[in-house]
Coordinates of C-alpha atoms in Angstrom, one line a residue:
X278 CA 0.0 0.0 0.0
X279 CA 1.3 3.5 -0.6
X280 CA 1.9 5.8 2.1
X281 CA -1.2 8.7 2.3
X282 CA 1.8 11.1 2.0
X283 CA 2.0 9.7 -1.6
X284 CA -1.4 10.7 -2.4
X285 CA -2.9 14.1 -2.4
X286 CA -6.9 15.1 -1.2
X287 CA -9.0 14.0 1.4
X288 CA -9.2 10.5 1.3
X289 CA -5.0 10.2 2.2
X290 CA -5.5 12.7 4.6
X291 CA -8.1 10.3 6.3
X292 CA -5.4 7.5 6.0
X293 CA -3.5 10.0 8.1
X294 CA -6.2 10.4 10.7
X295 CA -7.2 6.8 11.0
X296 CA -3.5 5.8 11.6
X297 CA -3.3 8.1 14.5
X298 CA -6.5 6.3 15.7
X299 CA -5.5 3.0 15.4
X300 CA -2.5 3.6 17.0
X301 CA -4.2 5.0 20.4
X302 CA -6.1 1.2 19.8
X303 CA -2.8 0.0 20.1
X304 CA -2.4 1.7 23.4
X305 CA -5.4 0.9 24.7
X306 CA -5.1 -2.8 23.8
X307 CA -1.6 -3.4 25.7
X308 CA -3.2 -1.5 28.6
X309 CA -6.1 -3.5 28.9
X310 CA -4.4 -6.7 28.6
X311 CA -2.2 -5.8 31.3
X312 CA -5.3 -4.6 33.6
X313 CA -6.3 -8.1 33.1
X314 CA -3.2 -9.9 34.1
X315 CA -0.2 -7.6 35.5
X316 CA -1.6 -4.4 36.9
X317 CA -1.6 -4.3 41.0
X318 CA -4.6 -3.7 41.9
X319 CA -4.0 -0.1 43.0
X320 CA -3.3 1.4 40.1
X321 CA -6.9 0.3 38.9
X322 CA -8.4 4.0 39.4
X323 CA -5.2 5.5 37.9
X324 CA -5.7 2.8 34.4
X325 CA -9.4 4.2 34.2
X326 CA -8.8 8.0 33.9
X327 CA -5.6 7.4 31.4
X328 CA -7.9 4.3 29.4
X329 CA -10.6 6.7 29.5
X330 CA -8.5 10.1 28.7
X331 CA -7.2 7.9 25.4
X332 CA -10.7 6.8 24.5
X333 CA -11.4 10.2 24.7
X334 CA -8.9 11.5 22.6
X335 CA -9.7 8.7 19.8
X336 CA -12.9 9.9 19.6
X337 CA -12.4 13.3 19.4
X338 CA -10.7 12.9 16.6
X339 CA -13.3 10.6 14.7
X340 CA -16.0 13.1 15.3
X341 CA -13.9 16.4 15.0
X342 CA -15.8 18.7 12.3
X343 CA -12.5 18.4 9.6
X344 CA -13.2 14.9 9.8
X345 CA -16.7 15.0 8.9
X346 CA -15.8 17.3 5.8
X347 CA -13.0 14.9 4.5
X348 CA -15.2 12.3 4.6
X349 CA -17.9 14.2 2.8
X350 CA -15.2 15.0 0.0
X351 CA -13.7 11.6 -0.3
X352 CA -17.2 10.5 -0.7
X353 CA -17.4 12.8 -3.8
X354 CA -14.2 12.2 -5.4
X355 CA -14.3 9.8 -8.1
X356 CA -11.1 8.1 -7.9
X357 CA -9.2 6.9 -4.5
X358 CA -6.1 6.7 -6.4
X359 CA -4.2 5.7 -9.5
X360 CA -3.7 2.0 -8.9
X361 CA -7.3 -0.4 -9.6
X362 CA -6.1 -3.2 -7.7
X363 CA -6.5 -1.0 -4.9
X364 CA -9.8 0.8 -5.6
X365 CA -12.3 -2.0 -3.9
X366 CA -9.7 -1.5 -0.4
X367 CA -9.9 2.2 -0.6
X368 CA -13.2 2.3 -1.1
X369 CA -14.1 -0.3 1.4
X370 CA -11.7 1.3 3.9
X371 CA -13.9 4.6 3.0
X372 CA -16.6 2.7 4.2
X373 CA -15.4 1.8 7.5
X374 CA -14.1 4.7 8.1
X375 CA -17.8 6.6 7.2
X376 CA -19.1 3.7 9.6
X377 CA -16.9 4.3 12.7
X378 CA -17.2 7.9 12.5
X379 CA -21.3 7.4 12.5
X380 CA -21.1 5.3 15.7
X381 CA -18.5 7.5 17.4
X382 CA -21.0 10.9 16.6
X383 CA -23.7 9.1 17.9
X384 CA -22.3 9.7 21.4
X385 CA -21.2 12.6 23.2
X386 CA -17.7 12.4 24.1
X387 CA -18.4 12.9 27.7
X388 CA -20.5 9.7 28.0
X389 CA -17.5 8.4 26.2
X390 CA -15.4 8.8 28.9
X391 CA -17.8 7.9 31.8
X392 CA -18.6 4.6 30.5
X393 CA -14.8 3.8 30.0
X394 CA -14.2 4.8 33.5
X395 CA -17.2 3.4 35.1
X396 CA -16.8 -0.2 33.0
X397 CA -12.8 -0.1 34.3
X398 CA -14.1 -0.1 37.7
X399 CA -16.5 -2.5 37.7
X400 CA -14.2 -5.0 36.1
X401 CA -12.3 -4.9 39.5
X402 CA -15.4 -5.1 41.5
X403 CA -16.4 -8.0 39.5
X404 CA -13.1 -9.8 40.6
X405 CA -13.6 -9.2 43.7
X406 CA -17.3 -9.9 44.1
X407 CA -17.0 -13.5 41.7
X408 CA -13.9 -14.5 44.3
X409 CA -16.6 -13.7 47.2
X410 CA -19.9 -15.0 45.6
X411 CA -21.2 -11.7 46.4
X412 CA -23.7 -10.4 43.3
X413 CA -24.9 -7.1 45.6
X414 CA -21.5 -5.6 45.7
X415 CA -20.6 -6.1 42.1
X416 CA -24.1 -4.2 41.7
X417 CA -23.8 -0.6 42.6
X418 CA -20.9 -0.3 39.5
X419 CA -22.8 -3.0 37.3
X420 CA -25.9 -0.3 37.4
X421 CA -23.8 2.3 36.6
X422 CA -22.4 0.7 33.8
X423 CA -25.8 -0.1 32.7
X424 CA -27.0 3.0 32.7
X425 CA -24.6 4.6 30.7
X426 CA -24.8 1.8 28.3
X427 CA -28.8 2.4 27.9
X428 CA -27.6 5.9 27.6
X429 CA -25.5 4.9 24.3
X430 CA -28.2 2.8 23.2
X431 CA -30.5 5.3 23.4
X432 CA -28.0 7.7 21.4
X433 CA -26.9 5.2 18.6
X434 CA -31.1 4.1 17.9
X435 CA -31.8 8.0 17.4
X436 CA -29.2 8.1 15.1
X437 CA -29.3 5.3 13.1
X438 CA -33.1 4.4 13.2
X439 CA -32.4 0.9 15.1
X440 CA -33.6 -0.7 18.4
X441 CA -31.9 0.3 20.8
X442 CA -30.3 -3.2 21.7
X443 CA -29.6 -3.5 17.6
X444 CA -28.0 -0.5 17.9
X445 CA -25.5 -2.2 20.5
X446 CA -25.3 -5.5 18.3
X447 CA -24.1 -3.6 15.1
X448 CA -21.0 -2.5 17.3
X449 CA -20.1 -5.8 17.1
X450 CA -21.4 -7.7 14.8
X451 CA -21.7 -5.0 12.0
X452 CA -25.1 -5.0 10.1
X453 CA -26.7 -8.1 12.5
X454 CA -30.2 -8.0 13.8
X455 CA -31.9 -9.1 16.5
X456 CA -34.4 -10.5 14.3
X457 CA -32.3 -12.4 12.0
X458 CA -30.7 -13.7 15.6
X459 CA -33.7 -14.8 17.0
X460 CA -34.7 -16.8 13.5
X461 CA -30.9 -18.8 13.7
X462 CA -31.5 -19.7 17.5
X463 CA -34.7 -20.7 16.8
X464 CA -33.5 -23.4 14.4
X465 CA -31.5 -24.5 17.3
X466 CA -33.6 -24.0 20.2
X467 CA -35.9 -26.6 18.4
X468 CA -33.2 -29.0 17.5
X469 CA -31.2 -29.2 20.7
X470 CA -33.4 -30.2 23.6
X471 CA -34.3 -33.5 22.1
X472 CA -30.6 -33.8 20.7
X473 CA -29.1 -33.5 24.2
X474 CA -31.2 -36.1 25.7
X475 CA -30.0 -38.4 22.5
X476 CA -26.9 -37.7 23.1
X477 CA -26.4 -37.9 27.0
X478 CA -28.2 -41.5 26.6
X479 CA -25.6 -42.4 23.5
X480 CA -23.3 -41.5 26.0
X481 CA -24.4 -43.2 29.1
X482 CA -24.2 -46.7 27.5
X483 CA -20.9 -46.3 26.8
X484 CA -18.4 -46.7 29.8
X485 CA -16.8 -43.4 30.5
X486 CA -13.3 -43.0 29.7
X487 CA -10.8 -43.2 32.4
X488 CA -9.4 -39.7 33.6
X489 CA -5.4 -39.3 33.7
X490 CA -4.2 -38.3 37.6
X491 CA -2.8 -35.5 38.4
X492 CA -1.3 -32.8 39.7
X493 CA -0.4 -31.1 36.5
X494 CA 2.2 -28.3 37.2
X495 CA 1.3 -24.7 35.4
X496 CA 4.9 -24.7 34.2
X497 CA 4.5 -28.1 32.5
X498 CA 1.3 -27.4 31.3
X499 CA 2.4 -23.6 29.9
X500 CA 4.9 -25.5 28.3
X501 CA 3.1 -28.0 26.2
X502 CA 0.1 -25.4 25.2
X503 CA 2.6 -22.7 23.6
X504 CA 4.5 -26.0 22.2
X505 CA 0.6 -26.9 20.6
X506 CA 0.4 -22.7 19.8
X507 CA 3.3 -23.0 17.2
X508 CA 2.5 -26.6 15.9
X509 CA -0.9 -25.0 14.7
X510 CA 0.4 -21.8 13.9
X511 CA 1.0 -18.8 16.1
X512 CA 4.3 -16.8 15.4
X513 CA 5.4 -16.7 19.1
X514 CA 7.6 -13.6 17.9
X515 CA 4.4 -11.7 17.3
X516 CA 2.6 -12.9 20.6
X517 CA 2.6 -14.0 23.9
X518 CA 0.7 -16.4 26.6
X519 CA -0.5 -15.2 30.0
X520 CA -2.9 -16.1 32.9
X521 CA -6.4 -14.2 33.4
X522 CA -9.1 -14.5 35.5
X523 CA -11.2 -14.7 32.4
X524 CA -9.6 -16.1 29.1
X525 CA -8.7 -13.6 26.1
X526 CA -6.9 -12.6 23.2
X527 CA -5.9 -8.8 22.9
X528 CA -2.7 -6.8 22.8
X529 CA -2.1 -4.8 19.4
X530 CA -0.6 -5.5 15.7
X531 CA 2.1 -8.0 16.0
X532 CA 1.9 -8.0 19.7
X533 CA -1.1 -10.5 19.9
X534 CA -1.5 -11.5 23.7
X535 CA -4.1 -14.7 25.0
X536 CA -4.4 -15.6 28.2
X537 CA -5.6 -18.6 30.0
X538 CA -6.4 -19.9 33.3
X539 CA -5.1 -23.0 34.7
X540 CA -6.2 -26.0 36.6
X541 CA -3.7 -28.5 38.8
X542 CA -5.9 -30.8 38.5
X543 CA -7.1 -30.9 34.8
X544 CA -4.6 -29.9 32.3
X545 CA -7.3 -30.2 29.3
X546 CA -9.7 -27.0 30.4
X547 CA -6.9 -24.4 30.3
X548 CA -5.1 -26.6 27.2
X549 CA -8.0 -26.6 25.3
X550 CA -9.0 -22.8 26.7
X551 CA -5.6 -22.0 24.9
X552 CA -6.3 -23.4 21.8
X553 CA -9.5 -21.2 21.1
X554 CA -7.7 -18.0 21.5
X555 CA -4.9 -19.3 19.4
X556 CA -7.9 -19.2 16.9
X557 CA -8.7 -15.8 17.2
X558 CA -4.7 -14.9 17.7
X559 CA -4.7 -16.6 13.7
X560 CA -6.8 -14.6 12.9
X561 CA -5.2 -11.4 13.8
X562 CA -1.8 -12.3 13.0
X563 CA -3.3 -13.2 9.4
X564 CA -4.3 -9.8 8.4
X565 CA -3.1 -8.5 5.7
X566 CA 0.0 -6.2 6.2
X567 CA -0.6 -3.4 3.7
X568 CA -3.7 -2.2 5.9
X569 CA -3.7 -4.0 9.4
X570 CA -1.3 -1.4 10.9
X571 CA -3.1 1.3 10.2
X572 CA -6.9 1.4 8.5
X573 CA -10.2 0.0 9.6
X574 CA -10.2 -2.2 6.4
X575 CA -7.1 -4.0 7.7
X576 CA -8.8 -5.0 10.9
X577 CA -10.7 -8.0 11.7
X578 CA -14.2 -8.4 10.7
X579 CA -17.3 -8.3 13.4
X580 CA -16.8 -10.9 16.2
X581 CA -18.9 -13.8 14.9
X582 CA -16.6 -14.1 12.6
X583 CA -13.8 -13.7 14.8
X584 CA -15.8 -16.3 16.9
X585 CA -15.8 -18.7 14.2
X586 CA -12.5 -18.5 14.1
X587 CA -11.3 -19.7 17.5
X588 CA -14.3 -22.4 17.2
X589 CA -12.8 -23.7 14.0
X590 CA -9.3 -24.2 15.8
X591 CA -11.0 -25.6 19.1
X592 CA -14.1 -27.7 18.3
X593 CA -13.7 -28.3 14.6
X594 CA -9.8 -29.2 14.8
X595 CA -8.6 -29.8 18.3
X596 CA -11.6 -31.7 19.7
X597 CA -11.2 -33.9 16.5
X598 CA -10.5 -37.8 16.7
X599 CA -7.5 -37.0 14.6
X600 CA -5.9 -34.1 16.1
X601 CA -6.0 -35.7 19.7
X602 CA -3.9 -38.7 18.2
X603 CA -1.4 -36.4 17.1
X604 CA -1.8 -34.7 20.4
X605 CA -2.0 -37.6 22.5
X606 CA 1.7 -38.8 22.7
X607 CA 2.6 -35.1 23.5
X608 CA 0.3 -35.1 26.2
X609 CA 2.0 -38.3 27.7
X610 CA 5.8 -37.2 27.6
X611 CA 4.9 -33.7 28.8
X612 CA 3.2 -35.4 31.8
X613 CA 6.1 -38.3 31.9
X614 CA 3.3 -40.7 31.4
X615 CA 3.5 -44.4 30.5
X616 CA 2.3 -45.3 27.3
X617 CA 0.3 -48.1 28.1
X618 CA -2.1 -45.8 30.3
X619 CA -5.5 -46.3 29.1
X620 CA -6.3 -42.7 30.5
X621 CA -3.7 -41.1 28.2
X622 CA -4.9 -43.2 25.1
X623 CA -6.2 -41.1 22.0
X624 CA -8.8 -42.8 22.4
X625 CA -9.7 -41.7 26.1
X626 CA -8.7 -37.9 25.1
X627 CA -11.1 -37.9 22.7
X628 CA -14.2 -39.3 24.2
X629 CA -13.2 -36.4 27.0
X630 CA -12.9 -33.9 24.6
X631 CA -16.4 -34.9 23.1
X632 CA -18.3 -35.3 26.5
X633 CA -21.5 -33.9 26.9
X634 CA -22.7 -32.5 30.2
X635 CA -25.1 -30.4 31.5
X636 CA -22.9 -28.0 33.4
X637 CA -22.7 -24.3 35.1
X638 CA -20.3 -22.8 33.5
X639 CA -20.0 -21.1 29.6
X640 CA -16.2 -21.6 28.9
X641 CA -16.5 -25.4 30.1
X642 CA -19.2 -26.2 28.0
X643 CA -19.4 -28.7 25.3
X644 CA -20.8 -28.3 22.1
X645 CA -23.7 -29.3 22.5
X646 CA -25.1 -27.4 25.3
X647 CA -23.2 -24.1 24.8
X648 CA -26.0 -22.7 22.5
X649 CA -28.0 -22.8 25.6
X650 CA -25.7 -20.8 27.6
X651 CA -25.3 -18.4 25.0
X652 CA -29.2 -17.9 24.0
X653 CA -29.7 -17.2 28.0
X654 CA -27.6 -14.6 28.0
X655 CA -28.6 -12.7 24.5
X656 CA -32.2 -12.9 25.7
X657 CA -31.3 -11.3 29.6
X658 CA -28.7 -8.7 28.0
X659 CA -31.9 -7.6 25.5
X660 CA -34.2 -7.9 28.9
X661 CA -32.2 -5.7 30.4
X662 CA -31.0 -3.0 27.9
X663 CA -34.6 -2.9 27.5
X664 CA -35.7 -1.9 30.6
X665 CA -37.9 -5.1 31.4
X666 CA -35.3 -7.1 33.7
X667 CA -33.7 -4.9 37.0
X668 CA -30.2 -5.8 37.9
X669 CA -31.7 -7.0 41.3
X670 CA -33.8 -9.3 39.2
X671 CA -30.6 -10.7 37.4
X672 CA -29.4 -13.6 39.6
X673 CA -33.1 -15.1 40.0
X674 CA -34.1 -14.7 36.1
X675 CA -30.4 -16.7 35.3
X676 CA -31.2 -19.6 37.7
X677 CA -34.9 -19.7 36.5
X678 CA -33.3 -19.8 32.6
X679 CA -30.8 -22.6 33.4
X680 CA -33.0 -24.3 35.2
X681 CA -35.1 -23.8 31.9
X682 CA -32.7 -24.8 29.4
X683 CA -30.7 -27.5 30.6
X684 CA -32.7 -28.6 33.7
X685 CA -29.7 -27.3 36.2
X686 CA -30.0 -25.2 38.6
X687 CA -26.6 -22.8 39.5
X688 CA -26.1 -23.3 43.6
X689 CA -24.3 -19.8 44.1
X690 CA -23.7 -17.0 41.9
X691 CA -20.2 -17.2 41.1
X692 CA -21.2 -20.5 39.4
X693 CA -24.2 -18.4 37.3
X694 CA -24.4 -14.4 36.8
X695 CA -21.0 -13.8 38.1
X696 CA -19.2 -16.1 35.6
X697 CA -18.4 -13.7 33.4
X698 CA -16.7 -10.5 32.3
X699 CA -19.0 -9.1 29.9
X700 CA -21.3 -7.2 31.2
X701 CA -19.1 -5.2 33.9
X702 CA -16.7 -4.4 31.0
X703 CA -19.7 -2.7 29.0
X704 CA -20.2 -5.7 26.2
X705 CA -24.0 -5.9 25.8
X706 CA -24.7 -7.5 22.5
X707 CA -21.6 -9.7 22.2
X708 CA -23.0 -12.2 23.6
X709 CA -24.8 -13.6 20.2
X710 CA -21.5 -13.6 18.2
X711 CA -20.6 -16.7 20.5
X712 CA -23.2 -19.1 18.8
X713 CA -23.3 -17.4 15.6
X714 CA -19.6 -18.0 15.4
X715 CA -20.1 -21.5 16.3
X716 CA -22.3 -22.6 13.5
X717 CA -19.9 -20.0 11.0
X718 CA -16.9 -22.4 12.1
X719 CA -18.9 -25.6 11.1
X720 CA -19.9 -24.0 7.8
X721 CA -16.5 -22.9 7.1
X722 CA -15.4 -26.4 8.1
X723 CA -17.5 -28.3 5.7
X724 CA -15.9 -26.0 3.0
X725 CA -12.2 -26.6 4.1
X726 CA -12.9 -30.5 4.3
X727 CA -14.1 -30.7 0.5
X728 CA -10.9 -28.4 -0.3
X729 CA -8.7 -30.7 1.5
X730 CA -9.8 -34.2 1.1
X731 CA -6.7 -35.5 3.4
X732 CA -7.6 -33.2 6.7
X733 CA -8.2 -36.3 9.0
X734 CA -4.7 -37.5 7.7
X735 CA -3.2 -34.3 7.9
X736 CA -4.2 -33.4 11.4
X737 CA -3.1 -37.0 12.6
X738 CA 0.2 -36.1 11.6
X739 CA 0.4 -33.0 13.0
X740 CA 0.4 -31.0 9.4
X741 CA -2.0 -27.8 10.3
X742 CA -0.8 -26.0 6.9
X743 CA -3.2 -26.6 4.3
X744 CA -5.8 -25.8 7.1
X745 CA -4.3 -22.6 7.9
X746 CA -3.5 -21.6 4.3
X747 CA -7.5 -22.3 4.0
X748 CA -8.3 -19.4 6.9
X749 CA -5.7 -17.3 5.4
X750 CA -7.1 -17.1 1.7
X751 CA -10.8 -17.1 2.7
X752 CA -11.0 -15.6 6.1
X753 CA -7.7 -13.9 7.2
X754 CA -6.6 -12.0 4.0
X755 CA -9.8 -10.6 3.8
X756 CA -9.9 -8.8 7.0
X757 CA -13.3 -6.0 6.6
X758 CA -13.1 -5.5 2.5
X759 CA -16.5 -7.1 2.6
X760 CA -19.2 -7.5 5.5
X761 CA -19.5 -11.0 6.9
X762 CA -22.2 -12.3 4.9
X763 CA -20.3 -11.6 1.7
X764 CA -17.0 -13.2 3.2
X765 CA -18.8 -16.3 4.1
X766 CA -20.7 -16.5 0.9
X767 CA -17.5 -16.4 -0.9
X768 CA -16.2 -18.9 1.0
X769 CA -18.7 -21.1 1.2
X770 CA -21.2 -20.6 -1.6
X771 CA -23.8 -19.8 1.0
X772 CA -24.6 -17.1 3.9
X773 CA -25.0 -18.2 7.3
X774 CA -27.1 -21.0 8.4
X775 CA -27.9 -23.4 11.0
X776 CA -27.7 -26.4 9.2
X777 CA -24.0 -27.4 9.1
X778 CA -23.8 -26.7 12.7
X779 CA -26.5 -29.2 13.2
X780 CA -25.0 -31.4 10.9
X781 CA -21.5 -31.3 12.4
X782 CA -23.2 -32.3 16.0
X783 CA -25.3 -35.4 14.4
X784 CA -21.9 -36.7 12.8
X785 CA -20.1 -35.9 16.0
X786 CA -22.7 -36.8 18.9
X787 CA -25.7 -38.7 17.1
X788 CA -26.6 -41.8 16.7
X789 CA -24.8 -42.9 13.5
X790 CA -21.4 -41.6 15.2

């Protein structure tokens, strides 16, 4: 890509502006990451005022007036330049530049800044009140936070002409409906219920599969996920591994940092926790380099797809029959265990790593029942966004919805509303991308199987590169020069649907598997 100072008019002049954004992202990224995992806990009021001075300043200069007019006049210009292999990237970088500057003018600047500093502190009341089980003192900074983000909603549906809860979903998931949601979970909702029960009973007369003892040091453990990170693909000189109290993948541009959390007594939940954000740390690290450094084209498209991309890694690849006997002798001499072990067979890994279980928690969940967890929360973030769920209502309406849709019934509230980081960090409408992600990776899956006849063969050996040379060409390279639908389309001759998802859990969990 040329540098903007190569070009003259408004549109290189935007270039300019954008980079100067992007790099305050930067910033912000490394300094959230390290409020999750290194900052002491003192410095948690000083982080919030300079997070929230930053977001400040990146929004100012999205919504300054100059910006507004070089939009208008690169709008109006005919030609983004004298190369056509670039037009459809300028153009579509146009585009998502007009589209951040419509959501950052939405809001004043001053709301900005409150809900930065008032979702900073209630991430560190949320540690404090999952560790204690205590929902009421997470809930003075969880209302505040709520507020402000009706406030927003409010803002954004004046502006664009949305609900107000759309209004939030379109931040992340850009273009994506609550209606169009509901008709893709509905597919599910009426599919899995009956599925389960077939597939806990398909289970049951099977004898479970013995579990390998433990303890399992971190340091061992740390060592044989980043040794699993590079087999599949991560450039280790462009990321990093961490612990969290909640799993992520952040950082910046070829300082991609994940984070897990880990277990002494169960190596596979943090192992297998890693290998999902290696999926959306692919992704990053796959953008193309002409624009990722710098312009909104180059960045990742919205989060279902970004979703899809850590589910592809984790279920679609490293839950698979034929990566976990690649995996399994790994597993074995990392541990320093015998062979022979039936609990350390392939075999015995992967009827673990395809166990279904009604359970409590999201990030533990298989397959199977992780729509359920998902649809709960879309349909309480909407409730309460919309005014017809209280905060003080919260804990009672999630045990009443579990209870609903997978018949268990949380016994404290660090093991149901508390579980998660979402909400005090300000993410209403992410919640959906989850799912929708979930049955993109399937779809996507059933197209890189037909392009790759070998995978099964491939993954047993411990050969991830066709695979990722797949994500790079039809996902990765593509970063935001076309909206989801299109890049899925394009991949897979067909926008997104329910039915390779549901296809992909019959051949994994039905009868005939």
């Amino acid at each position: 890509m040329n540098e903007p100072a190569a070009r003259d008019g408004a549109y290189a002049a935007l270039e300019a502006l954008f980079a100067k954004r992007h790099h305050l992202g930067e910033a912000l990224g490394v300094l959230g990451w390290d409020r999750q995992v290194m900052m002491p806990d003192g410095a948690s009021s000083a982080r919030a005022e300079t997070m929230a001075a930053l977001t400040g300043f990146s929004h100012e200069l999205l919504t300054a007036p100059e910006t507004a007019d070089l939009l208008a006049a690169a709008e109006d210009d005919a030609s983004l330049g004298e190369d056509p292999a670039l037009e459809p990237w300028r153009r579509a970088n146009l585009r998502e530049m007009r589209r951040a500057h419509a959501h950052a003018s939405a809001v004043p600047r001053d709301l900005v800044t409150a809900l930065s500093i008032a979702e900073a502190e209630a991430e560190m009341a949320w540690r404090a009140a999952r560790a204690a089980d205590d929902f009421l003192a997470l809930l003075p900074s969880l209302t505040k936070v709520l507020e402000l983000t009706q406030e927003a909603a409010a803002a954004k549906s004046a502006a664009f002409g949305l609900a107000p809860y759309d209004a939030l979903l379109d931040q992340y998931e850009p273009g994506a409906r609550a209606e169009s949601i509901d008709a893709l979970f509905a597919a599910l909702s009426d599919f899995l219920p009956a599925f389960t029960e077939t597939a806990l009973a398909r289970q049951a007369a099977r004898p479970a599969p013995p579990a390998p003892a433990g303890p399992f040091p971190v340091a061992t453990q740390k060592a044989l996920a980043e040794t699993l990170m590079r087999a599949i693909g991560f450039d280790a000189k462009r990321g990093r591994l961490d612990v969290s109290l909640h799993p992520f993948c952040g950082g910046a541009d070829d300082d991609v940092r994940i984070t897990t959390r880990y277990d002494e007594d169960d190596f596979a939940s943090a192992l297998m926790g890693v290998l999902h954000e290696t999926g959306h740390a692919l992704y990053e690290q796959g953008l193309p380099d002409d624009w990722r450094r710098s312009q909104p084209v180059g960045s990742s498209r919205g989060m279902a797809l970004h979703e899809s991309q850590s589910l592809f890694i984790e279920m679609q690849v490293c839950r698979s029959a034929a990566f976990l006997s690649f995996a399994a002798p790994q597993f074995r001499d990392a541990f320093g265990a015998e062979a022979g072990d039936p609990a350390w067979s392939a075999e015995a890994f992967t009827a673990r790593a395809q166990r279904v279980e009604r359970g409590f928690i999201r990030v533990d969940a298989d397959e199977v029942t992780y729509p359920a967890h998902v649809i709960l929360r879309y349909r309480l973030e909407r409730a309460m966004i919309g005014g017809a769920l209280s905060l003080e209502d919260l804990p009672g309406a999630w045990s009443d919805g579990m209870r609903a849709a997978l018949g268990v019934t949380p016994p404290n509230d660090r093991l149901g509303c508390l579980q998660d980081i979402h909400w005090p960090s300000g993410a209403f409408g992410y919640f959906p991308t989850y799912t929708l992600g979930a049955m993109a990776a399937a779809q996507l899956a059933e197209a890189a199987r037909a392009a790759t006849p070998d995978w099964d063969e491939r993954l047993a050996a411990g050969d991830f590169s066709a695979l990722l040379s797949w994500l790079r060409t039809h996902v990765h390279s593509r970063a935001s020069l076309l909206d989801s639908e299109a890049i899925l389309t394009e991949a897979t001759g067909a926008p997104l649907q329910a039915a390779p998802f549901l296809r992909h859990l019959e051949a994994r969990y039905g009868e005939a598997a």
